[in-house]
Coordinates of C-alpha atoms in Angstrom, one line a residue:
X1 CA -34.5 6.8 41.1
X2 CA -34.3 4.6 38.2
X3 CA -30.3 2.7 37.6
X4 CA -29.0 2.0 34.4
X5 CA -26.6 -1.0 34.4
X6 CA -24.1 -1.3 31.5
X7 CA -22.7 -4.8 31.3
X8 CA -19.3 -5.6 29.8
X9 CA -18.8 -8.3 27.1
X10 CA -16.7 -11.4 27.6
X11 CA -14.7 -12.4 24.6
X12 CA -16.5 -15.6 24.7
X13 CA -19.9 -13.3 23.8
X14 CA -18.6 -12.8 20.4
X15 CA -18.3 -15.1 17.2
X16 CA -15.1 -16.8 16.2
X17 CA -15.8 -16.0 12.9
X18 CA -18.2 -15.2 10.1
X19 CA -19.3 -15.6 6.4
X20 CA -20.0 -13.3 4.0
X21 CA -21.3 -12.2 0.4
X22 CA -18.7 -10.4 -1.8
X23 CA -19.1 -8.5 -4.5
X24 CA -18.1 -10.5 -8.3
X25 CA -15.2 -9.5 -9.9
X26 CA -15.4 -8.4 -13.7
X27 CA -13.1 -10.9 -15.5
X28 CA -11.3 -10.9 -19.0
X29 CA -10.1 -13.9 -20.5
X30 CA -10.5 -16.3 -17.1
X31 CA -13.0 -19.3 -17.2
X32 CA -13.4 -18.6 -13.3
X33 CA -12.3 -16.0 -11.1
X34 CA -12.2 -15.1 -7.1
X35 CA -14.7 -16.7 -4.8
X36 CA -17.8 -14.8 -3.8
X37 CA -17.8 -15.1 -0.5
X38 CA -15.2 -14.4 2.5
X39 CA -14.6 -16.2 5.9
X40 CA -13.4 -13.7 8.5
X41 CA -12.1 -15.0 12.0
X42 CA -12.7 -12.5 14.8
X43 CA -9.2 -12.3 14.9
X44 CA -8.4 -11.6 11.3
X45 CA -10.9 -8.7 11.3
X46 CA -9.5 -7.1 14.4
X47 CA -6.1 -7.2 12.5
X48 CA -7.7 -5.8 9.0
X49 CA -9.6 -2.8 11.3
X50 CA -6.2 -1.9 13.3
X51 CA -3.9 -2.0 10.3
X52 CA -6.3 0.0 8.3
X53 CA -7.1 2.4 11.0
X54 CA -2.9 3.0 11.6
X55 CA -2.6 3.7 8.0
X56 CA -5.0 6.0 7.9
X57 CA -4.1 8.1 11.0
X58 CA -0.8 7.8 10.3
X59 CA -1.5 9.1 6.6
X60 CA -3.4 11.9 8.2
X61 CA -0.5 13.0 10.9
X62 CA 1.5 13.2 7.4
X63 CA -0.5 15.7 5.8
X64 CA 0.0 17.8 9.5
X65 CA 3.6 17.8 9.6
X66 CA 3.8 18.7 5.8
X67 CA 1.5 21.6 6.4
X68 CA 3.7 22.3 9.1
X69 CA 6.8 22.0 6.9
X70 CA 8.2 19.2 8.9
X71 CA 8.2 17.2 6.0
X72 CA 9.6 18.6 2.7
X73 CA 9.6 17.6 -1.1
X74 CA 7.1 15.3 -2.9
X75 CA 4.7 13.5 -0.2
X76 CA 1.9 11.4 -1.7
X77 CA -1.0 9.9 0.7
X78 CA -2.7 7.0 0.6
X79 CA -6.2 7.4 2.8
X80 CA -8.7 6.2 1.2
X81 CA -7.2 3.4 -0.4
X82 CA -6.2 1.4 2.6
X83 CA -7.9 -1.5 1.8
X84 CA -5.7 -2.5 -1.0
X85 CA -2.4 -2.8 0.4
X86 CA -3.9 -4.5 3.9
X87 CA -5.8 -7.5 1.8
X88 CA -2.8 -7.6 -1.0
X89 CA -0.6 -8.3 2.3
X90 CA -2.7 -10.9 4.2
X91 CA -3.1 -12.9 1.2
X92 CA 0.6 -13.4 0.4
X93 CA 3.4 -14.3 2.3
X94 CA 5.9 -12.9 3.9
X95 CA 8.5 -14.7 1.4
X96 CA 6.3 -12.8 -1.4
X97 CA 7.6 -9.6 -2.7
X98 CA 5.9 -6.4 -3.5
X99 CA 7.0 -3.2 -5.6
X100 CA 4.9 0.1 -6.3
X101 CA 4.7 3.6 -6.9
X102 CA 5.4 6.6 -4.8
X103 CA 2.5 6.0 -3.0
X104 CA 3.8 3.8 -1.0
X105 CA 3.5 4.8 3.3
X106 CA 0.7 2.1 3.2
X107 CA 2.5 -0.8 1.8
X108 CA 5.6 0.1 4.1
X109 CA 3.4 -0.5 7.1
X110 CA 1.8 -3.3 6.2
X111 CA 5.3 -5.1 5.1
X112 CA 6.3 -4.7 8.6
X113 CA 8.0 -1.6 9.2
X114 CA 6.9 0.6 12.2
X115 CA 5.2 4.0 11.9
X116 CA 7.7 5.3 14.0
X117 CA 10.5 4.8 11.5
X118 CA 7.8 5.9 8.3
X119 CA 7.4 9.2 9.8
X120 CA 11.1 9.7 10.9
X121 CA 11.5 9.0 7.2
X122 CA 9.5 11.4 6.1
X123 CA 11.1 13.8 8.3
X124 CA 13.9 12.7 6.9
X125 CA 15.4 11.7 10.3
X126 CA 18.3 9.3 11.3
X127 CA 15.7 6.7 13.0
X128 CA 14.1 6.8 9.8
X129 CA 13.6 2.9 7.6
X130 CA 16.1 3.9 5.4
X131 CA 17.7 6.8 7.6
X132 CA 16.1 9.5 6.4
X133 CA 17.6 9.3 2.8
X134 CA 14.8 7.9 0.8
X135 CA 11.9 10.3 1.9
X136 CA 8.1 9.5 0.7
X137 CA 8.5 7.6 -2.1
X138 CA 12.0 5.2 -1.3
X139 CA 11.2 3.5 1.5
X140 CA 12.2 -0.1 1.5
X141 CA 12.4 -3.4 4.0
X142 CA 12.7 -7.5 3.6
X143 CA 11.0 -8.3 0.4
X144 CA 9.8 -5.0 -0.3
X145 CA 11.3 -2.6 -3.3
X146 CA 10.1 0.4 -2.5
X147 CA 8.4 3.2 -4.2
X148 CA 9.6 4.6 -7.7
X149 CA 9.3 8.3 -8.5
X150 CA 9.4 7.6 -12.5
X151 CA 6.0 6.7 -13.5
X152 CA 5.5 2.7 -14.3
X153 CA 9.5 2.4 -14.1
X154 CA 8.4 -0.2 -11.4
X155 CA 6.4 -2.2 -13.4
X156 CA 9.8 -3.7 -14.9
X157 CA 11.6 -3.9 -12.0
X158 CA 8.8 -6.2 -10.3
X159 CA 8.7 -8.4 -13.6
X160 CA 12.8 -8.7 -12.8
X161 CA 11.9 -10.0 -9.4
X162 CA 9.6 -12.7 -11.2
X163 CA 12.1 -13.6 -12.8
X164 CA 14.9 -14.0 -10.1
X165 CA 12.0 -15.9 -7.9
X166 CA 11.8 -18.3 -11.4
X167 CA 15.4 -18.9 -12.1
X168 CA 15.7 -19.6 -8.2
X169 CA 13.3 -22.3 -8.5
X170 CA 11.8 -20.3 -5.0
X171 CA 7.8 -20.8 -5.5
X172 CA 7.2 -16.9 -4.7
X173 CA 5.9 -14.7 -6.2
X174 CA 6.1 -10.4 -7.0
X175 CA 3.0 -8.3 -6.3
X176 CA 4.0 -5.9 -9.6
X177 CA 1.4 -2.1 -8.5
X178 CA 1.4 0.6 -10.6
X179 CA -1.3 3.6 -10.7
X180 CA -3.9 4.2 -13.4
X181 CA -1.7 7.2 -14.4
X182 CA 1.0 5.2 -15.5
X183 CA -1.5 2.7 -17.5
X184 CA 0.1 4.1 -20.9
X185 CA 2.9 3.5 -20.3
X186 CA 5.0 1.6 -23.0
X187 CA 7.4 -0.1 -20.4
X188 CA 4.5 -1.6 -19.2
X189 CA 2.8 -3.6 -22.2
X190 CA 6.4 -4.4 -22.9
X191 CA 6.5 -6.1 -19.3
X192 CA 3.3 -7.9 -19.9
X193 CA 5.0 -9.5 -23.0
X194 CA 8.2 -10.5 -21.3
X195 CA 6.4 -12.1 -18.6
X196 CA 3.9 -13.7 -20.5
X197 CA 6.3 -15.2 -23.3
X198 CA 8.8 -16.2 -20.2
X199 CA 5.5 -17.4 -17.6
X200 CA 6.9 -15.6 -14.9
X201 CA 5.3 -15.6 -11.7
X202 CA 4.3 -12.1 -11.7
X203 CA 0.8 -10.2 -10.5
X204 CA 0.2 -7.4 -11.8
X205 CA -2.0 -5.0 -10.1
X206 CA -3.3 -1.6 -11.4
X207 CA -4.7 1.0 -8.1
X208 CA -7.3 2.8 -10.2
X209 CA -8.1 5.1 -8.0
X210 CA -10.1 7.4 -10.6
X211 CA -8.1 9.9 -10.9
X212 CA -4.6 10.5 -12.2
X213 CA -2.3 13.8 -11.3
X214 CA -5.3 16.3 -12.5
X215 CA -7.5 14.4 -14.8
X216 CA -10.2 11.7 -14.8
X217 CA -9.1 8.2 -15.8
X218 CA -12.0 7.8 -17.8
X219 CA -11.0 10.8 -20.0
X220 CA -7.7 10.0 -21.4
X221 CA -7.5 5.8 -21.0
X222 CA -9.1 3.4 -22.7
X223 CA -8.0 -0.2 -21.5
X224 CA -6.9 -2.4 -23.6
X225 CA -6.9 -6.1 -24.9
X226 CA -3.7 -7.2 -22.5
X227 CA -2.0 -10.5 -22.9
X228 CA -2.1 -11.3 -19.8
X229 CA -5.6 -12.6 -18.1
X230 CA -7.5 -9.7 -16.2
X231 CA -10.3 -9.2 -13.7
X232 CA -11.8 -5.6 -11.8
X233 CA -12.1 -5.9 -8.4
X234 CA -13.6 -3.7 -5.5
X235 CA -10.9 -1.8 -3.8
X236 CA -12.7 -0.5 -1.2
X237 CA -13.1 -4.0 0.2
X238 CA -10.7 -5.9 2.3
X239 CA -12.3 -9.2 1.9
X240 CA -12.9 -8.5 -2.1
X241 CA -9.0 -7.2 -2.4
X242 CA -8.0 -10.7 0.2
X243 CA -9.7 -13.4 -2.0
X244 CA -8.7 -11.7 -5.3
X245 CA -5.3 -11.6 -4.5
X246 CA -5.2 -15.3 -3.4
X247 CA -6.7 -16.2 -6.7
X248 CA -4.1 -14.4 -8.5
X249 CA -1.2 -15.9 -6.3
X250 CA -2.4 -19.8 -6.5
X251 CA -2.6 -18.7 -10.8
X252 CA 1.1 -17.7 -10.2
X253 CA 2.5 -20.3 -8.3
X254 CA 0.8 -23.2 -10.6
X255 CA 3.1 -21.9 -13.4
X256 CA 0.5 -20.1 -15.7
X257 CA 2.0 -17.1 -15.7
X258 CA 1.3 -13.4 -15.1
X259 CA -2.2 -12.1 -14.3
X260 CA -3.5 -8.6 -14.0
X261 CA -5.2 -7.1 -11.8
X262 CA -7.2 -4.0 -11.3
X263 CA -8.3 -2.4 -8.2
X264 CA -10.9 0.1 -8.0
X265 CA -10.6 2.5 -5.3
X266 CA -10.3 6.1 -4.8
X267 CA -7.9 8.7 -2.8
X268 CA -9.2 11.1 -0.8
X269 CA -5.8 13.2 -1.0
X270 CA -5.0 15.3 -4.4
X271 CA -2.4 13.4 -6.4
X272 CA 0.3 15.0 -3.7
X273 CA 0.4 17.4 -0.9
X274 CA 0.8 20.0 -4.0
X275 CA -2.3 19.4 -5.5
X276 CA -5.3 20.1 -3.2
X277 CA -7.3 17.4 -5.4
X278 CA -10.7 19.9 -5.6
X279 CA -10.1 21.3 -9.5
X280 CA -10.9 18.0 -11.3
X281 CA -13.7 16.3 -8.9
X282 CA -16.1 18.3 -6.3
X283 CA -15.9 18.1 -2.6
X284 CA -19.3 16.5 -2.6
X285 CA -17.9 13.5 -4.7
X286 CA -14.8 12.9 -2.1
X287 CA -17.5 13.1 0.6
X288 CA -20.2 11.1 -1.0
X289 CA -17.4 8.2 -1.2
X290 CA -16.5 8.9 2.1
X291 CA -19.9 8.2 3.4
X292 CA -20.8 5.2 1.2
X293 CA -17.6 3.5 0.4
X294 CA -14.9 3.8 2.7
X295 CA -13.2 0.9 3.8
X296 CA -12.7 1.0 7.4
X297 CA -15.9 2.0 7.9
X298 CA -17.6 -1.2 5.5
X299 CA -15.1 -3.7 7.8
X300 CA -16.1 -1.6 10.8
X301 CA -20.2 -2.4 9.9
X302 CA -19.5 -6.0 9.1
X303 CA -17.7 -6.8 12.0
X304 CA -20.0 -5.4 14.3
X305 CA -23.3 -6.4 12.2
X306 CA -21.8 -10.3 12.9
X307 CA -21.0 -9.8 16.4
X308 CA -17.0 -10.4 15.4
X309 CA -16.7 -7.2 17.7
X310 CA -18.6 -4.1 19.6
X311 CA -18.2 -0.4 19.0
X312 CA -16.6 0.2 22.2
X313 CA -14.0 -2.3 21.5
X314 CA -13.3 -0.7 17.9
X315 CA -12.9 2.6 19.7
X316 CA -10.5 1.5 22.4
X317 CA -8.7 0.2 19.2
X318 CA -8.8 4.0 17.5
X319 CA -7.6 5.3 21.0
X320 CA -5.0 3.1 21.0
X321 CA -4.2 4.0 17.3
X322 CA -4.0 7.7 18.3
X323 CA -1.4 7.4 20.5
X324 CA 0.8 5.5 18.8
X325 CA 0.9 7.7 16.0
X326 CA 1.6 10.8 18.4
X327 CA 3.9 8.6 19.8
X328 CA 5.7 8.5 16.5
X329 CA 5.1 11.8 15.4
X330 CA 6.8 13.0 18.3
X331 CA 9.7 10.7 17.9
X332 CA 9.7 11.9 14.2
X333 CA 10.5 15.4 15.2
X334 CA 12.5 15.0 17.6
X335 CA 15.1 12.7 16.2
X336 CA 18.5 13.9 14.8
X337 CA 19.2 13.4 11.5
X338 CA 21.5 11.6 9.7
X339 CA 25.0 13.1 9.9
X340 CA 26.5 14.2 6.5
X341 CA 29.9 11.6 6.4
X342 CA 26.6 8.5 6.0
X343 CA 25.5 10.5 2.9
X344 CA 27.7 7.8 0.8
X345 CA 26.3 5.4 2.5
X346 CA 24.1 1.9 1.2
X347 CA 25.2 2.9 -2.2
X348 CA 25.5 -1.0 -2.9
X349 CA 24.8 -3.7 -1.0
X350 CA 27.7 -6.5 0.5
X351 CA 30.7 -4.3 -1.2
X352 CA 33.6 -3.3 0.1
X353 CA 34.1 0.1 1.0
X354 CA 35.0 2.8 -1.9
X355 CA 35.2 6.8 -1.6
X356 CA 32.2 8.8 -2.6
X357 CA 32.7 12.7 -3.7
X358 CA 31.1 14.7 -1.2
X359 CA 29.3 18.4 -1.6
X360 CA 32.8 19.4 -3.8
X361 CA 35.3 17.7 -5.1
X362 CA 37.9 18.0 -1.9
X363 CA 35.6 16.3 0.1
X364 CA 35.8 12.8 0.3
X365 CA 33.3 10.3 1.7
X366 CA 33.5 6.5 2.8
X367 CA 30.5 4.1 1.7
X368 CA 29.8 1.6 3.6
X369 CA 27.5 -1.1 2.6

């Protein structure tokens, strides 16, 4: 009878690294924009693939646990859009800072916090990032602002954060998101004037993901003629989102100013776990993207395509992916949570201690910073 003989790969069988074509951004009001092509190390790539494929499982155990009721109130997922925050994040550093919206799981990860302590947020545990107080959309770490549940409101704050890193003298600078829904938004066009007037170091970055809470951003928005400099860029790619982002950084930290970006991407989610995202777009669509877009599968094809990895090694990655997140989950359900004497708790930061009013007005509470 015949043998078959499967032989492993060495590490040294692979490529250390690889070139490749990128897609053009659109630009507005730029002489040049973002390089056209990408080098990818081996290494890099394995990092893009695991840190997308986390944030999409973990996204995924999420929606499980909210179906399950484990976690309550607004919950807004991010699959779909992974590669946004991973190549905003490996093209900054980690003295940068970053504000968004309430969809914000993705960025949390990628800043550095562990899925463990996302989910026990969301469960609203005591092991939770911010102890199970700030739930989906407040979830904060070093040099990260969180989410913000009032449309655009963040947009300000981020051009405030410019600022601070300007009157510092500190050469950083704030990654500014907000969502197409929120491109209307007066607050913002006032912030683009502010930080253009005052040259703060500031990038703005729109997640265009199509769609806003139920309608199509093509029928409500038209975009405008900004004051700041603006390109598109695909926001389905890692490597398109990396060398964008680096463009808009080096603009920053030269001293011309604010520039605006917008990513094109798309959720697979509704707009939150209330909206079951199938009255304004067609299953078909979601799964049509899905099968030619989606980012972890393009960085999956490269990588293997230019020998940066094999299959089986990308799998023993999603194993290993799996079980963390059960891991987590499991902590995440299973953690107390946070007594009710910390509910005055982290009110403000480096204070002495002052008495908060508790559930009625006999009930006093201690916050502690």
């Amino acid at each position: 009878a015949s043998r078959v003989v499967v032989a492993s790969r060495n590490y040294g069988d692979f490529a250390n690294e690889a070139t490749f074509e990128i897609k053009k951004c659109d630009l507005h009001r730029l002489e040049e924009g973002p390089s056209t092509t990408a080098v990818m190390t081996r290494e890099e790539g394995l990092h893009y693939y695991k840190t997308m494929q986390t944030i999409r499982r973990m996204e995924l155990k999420s929606d499980q646990l909210y179906k399950q009721k484990i976690i309550r109130g607004f919950c807004h997922l991010y699959d779909g859009q992974e590669a946004c925050c991973v190549g905003l994040e490996v093209a900054i550093k980690p003295t940068d800072h970053v504000i968004t919206a309430y969809r914000v799981h993705g960025f949390t990860y990628a800043r550095g916090v562990p899925v463990r302590e996302i989910l026990a947020e969301l469960t609203g545990r005591k092991g939770g990032c911010v102890k199970g107080k700030g739930g989906s959309m407040h979830m904060y770490t070093k040099n990260f602002y969180g989410g913000n549940g009032i449309v655009g409101a963040q947009v300000p704050l981020g051009a405030g954060i410019a600022l601070a890193c300007k009157y510092f003298g500190k050469n950083e600078v704030c990654l500014t998101l907000y969502g197409d829904g929120a491109a209307n938004q007066g607050q913002i066009f006032e912030t683009y004037n502010m930080a253009a007037l005052w040259k703060l170091p500031c990038v703005f970055i729109c997640e265009n993901n199509r769609y806003g809470m139920g309608t199509s951003f093509g029928g409500w928005h038209f975009w405008p003629q900004l004051v700041v400099s603006v390109y598109q860029v695909d926001g389905m790619d890692v490597l398109c989102v990396r060398e964008a982002t680096k463009f808009a950084v080096e603009y920053c930290r030269a001293g011309k100013g604010p520039i605006l970006m917008e990513l094109q991407t798309y959720r697979y989610h509704g707009h939150s776990m209330s909206d079951p995202g199938i009255s304004y777009r067609t299953r078909e669509e979601i799964q049509e993207v899905r099968s030619k877009s989606d980012p972890i599968t393009l960085l999956k094809d490269r990588m293997v395509n230019n020998n940066l990895a094999s299959i089986e090694e990308l799998k023993e990655i999603d194993v290993a992916v799996r079980k963390e997140i059960e891991e987590a989950a499991q902590f995440a359900t299973t953690d107390p949570e946070p007594p009710l004497e910390e509910l005055g708790n982290h009110i403000y930061f480096n204070e002495p201690p002052f008495e908060v009013r508790g559930p009625n007005q006999w009930i006093r509470y201690k916050s502690v910073s």
